Short mmCIF file of C-alpha atoms in Angstrom, two decimals:
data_model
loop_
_atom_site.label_atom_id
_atom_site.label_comp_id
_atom_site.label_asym_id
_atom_site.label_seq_id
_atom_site.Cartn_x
_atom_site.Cartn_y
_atom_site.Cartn_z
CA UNK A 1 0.00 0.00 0.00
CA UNK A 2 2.43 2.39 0.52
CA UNK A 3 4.64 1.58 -2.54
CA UNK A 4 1.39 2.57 -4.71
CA UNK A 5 0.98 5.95 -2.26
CA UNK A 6 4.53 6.77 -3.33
CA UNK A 7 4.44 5.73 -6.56
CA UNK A 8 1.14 8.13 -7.01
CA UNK A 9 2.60 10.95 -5.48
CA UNK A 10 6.15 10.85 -7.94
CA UNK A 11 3.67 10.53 -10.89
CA UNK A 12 1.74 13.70 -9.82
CA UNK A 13 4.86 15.54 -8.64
CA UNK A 14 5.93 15.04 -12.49
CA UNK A 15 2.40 16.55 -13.44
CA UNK A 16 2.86 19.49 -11.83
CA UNK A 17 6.44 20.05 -13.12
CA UNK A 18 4.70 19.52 -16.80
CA UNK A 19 1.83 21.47 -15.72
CA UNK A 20 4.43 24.79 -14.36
CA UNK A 21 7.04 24.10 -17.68
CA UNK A 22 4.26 24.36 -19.99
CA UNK A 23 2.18 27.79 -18.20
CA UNK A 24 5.89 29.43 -18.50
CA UNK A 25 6.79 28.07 -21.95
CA UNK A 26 2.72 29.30 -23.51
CA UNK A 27 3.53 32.95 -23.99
CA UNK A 28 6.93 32.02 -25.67
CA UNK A 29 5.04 28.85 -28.26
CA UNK A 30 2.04 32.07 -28.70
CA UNK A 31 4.57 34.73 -29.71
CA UNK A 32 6.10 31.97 -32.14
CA UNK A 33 2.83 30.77 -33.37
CA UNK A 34 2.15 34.41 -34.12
CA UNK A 35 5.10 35.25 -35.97
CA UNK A 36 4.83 32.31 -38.26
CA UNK A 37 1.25 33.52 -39.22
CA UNK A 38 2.63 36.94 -39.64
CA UNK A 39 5.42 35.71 -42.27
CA UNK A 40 2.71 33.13 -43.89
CA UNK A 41 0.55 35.41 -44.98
CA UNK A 42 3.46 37.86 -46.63
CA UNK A 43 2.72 40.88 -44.42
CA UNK A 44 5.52 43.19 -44.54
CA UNK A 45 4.17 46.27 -42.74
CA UNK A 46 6.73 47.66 -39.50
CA UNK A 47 6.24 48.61 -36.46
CA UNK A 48 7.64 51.82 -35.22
CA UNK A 49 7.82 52.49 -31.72
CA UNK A 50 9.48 55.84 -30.15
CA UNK A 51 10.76 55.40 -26.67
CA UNK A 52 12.39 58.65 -24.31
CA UNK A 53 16.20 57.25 -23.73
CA UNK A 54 15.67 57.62 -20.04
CA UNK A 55 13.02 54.60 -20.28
CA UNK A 56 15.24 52.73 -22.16
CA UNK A 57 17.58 51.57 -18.58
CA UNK A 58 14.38 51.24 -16.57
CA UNK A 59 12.48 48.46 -19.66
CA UNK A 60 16.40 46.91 -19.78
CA UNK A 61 16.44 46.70 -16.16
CA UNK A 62 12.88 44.99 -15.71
CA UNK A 63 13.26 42.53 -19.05
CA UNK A 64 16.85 41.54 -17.38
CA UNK A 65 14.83 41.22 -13.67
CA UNK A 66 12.60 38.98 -14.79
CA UNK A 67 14.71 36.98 -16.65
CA UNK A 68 16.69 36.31 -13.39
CA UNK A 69 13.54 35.99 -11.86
CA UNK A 70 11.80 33.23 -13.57
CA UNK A 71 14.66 30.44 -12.55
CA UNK A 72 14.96 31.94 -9.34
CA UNK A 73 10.90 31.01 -8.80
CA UNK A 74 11.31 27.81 -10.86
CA UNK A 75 13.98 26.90 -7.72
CA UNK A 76 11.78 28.38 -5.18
CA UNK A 77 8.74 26.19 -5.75
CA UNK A 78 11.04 23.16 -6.14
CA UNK A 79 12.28 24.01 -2.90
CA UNK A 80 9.28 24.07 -1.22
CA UNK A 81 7.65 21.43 -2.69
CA UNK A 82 10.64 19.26 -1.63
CA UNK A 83 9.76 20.10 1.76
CA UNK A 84 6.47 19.71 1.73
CA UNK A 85 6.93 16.37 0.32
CA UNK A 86 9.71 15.38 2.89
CA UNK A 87 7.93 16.60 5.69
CA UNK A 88 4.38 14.60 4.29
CA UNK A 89 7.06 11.83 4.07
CA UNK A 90 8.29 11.99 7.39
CA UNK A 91 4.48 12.02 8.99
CA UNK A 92 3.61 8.62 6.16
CA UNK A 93 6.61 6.82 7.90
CA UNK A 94 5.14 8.12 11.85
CA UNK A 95 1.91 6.83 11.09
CA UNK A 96 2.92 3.50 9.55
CA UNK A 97 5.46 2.72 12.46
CA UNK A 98 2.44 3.62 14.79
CA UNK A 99 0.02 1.18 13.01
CA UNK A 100 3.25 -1.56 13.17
CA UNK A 101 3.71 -1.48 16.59
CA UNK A 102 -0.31 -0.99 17.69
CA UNK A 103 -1.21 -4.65 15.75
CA UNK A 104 1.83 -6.07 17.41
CA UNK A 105 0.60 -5.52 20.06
CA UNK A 106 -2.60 -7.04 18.94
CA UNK A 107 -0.86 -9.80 17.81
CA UNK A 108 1.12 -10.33 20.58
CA UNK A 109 -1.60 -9.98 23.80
CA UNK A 110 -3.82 -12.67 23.38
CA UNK A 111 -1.42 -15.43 23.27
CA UNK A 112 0.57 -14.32 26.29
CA UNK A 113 -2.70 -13.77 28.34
CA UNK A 114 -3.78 -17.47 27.34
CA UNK A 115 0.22 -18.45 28.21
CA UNK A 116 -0.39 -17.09 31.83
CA UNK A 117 -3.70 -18.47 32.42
CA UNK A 118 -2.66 -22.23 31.24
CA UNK A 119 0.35 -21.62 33.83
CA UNK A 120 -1.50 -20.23 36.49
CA UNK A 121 -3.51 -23.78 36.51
CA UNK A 122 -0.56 -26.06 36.07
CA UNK A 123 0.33 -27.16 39.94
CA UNK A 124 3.01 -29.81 39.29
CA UNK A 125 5.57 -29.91 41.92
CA UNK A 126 8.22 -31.11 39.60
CA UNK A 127 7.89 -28.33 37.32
CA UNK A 128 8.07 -25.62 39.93
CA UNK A 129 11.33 -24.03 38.30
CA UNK A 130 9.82 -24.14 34.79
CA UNK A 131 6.68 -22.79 35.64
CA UNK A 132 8.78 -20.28 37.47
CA UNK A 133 10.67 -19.70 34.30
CA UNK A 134 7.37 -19.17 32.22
CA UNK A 135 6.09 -16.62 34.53
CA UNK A 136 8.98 -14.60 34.27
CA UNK A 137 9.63 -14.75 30.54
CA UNK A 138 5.38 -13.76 29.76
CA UNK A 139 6.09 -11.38 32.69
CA UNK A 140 8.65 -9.96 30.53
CA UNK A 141 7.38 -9.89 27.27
CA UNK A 142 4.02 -8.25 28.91
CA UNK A 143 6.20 -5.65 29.51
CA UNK A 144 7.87 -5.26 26.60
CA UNK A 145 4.31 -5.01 25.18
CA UNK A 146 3.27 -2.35 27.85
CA UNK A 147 6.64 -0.19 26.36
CA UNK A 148 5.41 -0.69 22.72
CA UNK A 149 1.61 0.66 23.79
CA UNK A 150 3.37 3.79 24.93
CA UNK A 151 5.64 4.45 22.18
CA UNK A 152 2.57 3.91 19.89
CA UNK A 153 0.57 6.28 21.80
CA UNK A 154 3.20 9.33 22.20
CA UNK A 155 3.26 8.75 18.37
CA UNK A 156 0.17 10.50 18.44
CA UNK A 157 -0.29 11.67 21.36
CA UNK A 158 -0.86 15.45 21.65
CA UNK A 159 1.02 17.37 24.92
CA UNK A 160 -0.61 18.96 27.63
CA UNK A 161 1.76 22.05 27.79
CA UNK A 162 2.29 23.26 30.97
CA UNK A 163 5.41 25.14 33.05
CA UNK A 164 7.39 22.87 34.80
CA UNK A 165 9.86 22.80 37.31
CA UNK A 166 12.63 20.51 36.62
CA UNK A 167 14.27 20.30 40.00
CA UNK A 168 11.19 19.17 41.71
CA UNK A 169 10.80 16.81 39.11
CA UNK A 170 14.38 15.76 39.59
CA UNK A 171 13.67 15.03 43.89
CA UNK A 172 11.03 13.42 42.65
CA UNK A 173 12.57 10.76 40.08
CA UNK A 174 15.44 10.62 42.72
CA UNK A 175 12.90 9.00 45.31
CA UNK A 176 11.30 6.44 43.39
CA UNK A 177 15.43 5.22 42.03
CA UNK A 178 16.00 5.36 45.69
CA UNK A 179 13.34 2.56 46.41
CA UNK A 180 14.83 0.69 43.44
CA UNK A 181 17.94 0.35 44.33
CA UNK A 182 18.92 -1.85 47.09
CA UNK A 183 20.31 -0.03 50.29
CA UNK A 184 24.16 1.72 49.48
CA UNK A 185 24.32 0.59 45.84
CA UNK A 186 24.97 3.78 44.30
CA UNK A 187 24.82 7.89 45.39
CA UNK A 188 22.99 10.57 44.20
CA UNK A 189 24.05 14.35 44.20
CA UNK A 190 21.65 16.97 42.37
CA UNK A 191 23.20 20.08 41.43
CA UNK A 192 21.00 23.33 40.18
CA UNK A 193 22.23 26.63 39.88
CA UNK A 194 21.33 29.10 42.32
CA UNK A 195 23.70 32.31 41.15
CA UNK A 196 22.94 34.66 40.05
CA UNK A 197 19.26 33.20 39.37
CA UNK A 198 17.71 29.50 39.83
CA UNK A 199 17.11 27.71 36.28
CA UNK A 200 13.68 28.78 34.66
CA UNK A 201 10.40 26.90 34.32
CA UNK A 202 10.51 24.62 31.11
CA UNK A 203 7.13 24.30 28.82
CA UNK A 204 6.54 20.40 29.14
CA UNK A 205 3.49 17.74 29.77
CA UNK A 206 4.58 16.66 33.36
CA UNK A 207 3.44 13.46 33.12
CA UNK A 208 5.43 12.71 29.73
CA UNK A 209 8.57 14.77 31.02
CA UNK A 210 8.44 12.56 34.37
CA UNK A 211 8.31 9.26 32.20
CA UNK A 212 11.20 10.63 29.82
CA UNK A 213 13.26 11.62 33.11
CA UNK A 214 12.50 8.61 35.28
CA UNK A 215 13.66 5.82 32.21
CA UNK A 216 17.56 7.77 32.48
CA UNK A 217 17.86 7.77 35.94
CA UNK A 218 16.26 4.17 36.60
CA UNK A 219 18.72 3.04 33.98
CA UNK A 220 21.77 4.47 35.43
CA UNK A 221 20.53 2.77 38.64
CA UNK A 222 20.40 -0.43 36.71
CA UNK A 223 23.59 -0.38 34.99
CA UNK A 224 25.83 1.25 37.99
CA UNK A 225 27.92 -1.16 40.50
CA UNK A 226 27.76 -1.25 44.06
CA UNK A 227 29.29 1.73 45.21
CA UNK A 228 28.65 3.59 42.24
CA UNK A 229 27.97 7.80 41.60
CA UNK A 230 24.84 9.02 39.79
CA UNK A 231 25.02 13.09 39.41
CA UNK A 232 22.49 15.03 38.06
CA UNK A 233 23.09 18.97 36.80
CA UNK A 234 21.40 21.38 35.42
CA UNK A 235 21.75 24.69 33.25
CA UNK A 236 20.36 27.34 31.39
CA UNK A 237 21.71 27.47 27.48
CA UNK A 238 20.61 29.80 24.61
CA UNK A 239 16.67 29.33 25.96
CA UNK A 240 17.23 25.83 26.62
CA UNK A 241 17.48 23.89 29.95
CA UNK A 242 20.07 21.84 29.76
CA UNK A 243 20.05 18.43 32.10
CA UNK A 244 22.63 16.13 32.32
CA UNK A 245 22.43 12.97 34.31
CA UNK A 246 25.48 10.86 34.33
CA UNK A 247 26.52 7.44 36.14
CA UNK A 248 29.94 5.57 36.93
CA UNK A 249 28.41 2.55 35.41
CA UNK A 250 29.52 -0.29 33.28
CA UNK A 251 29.30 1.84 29.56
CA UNK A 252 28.41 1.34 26.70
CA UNK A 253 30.80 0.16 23.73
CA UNK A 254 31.77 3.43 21.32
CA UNK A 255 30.21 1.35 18.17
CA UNK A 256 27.01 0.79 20.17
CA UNK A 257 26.41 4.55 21.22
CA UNK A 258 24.85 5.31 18.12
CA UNK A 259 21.78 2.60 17.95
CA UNK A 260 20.45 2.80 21.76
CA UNK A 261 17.87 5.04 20.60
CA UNK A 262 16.87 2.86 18.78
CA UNK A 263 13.47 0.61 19.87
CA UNK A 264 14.59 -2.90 21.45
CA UNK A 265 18.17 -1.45 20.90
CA UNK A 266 20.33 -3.23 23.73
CA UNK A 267 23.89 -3.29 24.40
CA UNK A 268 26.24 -6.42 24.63
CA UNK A 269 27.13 -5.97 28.04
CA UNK A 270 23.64 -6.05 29.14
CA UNK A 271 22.92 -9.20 29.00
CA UNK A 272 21.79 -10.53 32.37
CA UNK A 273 20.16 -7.35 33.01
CA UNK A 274 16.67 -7.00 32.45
CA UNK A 275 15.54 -4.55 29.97
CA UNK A 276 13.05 -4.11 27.38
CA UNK A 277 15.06 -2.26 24.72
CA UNK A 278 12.34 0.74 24.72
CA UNK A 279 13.66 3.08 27.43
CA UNK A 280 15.36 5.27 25.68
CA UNK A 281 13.48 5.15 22.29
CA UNK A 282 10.72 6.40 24.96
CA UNK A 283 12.82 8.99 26.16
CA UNK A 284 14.28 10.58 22.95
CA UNK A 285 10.76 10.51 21.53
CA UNK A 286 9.34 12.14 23.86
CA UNK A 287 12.07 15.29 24.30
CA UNK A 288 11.93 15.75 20.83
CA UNK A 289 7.85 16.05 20.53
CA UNK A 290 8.76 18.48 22.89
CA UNK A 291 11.00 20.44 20.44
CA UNK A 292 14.06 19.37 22.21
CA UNK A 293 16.90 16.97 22.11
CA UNK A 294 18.72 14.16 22.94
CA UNK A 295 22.11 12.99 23.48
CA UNK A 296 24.36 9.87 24.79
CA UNK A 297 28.15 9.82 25.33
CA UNK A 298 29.62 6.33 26.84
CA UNK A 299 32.58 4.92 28.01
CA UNK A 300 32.96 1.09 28.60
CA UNK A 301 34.11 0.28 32.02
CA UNK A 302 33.53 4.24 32.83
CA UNK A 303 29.89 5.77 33.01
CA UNK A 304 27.71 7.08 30.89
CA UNK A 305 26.27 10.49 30.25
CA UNK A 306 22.86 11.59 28.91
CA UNK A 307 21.89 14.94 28.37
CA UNK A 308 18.14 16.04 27.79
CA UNK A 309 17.68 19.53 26.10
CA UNK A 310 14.32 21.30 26.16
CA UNK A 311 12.90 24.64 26.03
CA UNK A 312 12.21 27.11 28.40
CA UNK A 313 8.43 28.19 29.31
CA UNK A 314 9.28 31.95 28.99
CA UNK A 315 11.47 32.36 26.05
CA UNK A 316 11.44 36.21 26.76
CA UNK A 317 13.15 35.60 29.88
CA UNK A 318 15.30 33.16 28.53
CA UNK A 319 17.19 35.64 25.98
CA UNK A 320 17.43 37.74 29.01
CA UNK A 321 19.08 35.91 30.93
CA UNK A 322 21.09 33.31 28.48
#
């Protein structure tokens, strides 16, 4: 289906480049068309036309401008219609990755819901550790599913904009990855600026922010060693709040940095680990629905960094104050 929807839209992109060639080309094939009936029929009267010399720069300067001017459009609407048709591109591709992940989900929930109810009945005492194994793989994979429903939803999803305070937001991530972690494991230390003024409200649905927020700093939980240091730090940038929350966890491999965005993207030295893959596809879409940004930078053995751009709520104040 959507090889024909492309292949429909090429063939009536070429239509309209016909259709825009031939308006331009009609006054040129008239004037021709014209002259040839003119020398047909053997008329040989003259035109004589009188023009003041001071004219003659100004008609010289307006033939030459829109000379220049009719390639210059001819680019102009390519242009744009380029965009349009990357951008109408770009929303095609959203909206088919949305349909592919809501019918695997489809797919996928029925089975595992019969798959836990068939366990959930089985009461073999020599099977203990494989039913135990069962429940934990369909435990898994339910939320794997759970992770696809949401990245299908903030596909289309629209936000409910509202100004948000990021360091209350932080204590408040902070003290759920507290509970997760087991007693010691790792530390925290928040650090937002103060001097000369405290970091500005951002423009963000709190509920999606939280989510987006939450997934890093559960993950650096996850992936830091007894012992370990989780810092989080904030700053103001060009209109932007800048967050950066890094670990002194196990890494990521440098050839691996580039694909953990990507959904059920996980690294080699997470295996063991449990994970879904979707965390940080979760995270970078939702910062960027928010007009923001993304980024990761890893060492193996070292830490990891990630660092969450988005916009302020008063963009007045902002150039202020950046």
């Amino acid at each position: 289906m959507s090889a024909s929807r492309t292949g429909s839209r090429t063939v009536s992109t070429s239509h309209r480049r016909l259709r825009l060639v031939g308006i331009i080309l009609i006054p040129a094939a008239i004037g021709l068309l014209a002259s040839l009936v003119v020398a047909l029929t053997g008329t040989t009267a003259e035109i004589v036309t009188r023009t003041a010399l001071s004219a003659v720069p100004v008609l010289a300067g307006t033939a030459l401008s829109l000379v220049i001017a009719a390639p210059v459009l001819l680019v102009a609407l390519s242009r744009r219609r380029f965009e349009q048709g990357r951008t109408q591109a770009s929303v095609d591709a959203a909206e088919s990755h949305r349909r592919f992940l809501s019918r695997l989900d489809h797919e996928m929930k029925n089975p595992i819901t019969a798959i836990r109810a068939v366990v959930a009945n089985i009461d073999e005492p020599g099977m203990r550790e494989e039913l135990t194994s069962i429940r934990h793989q369909t435990a898994r994979l339910s939320k794997l599913l759970d992770d696809l429903r949401k990245v299908s939803g903030l596909l289309v999803q629209k936000e409910n904009l509202e100004h948000v305070d990021l360091e209350a937001m932080i204590d408040e991530a902070r003290a759920l990855a507290e509970v997760e972690a087991t007693a010691g494991l790792v530390s925290f230390t928040v650090a937002f600026p103060r001097a000369p003024w405290p970091l500005p409200l951002v423009l963000a649905d709190p509920d999606l922010l939280f989510i987006a927020i939450t997934n890093v700093i559960l993950n650096a939980v996850k992936y830091s060693r007894r012992g370990g240091r989780i810092e989080v730090r904030a700053h103001q940038s060009r209109g932007f709040a800048v967050l950066d929350i890094a670990d002194t966890g196990i890494g990521i491999a440098e050839d691996e940095t580039a694909l953990v965005f990507e959904e059920l993207a996980r690294a080699r030295n997470s295996e063991g680990i449990a994970g879904s893959g979707l965390g940080l596809a979760l995270v970078k879409t939702i910062v960027e629905q928010h007009g923001g940004e993304v980024t990761l930078t890893s060492r193996l053995d070292e830490g990891t960094l990630v660092q969450l751009t988005l916009p302020l709520a008063d963009q007045s104040t902002a150039r202020r104050t950046s």
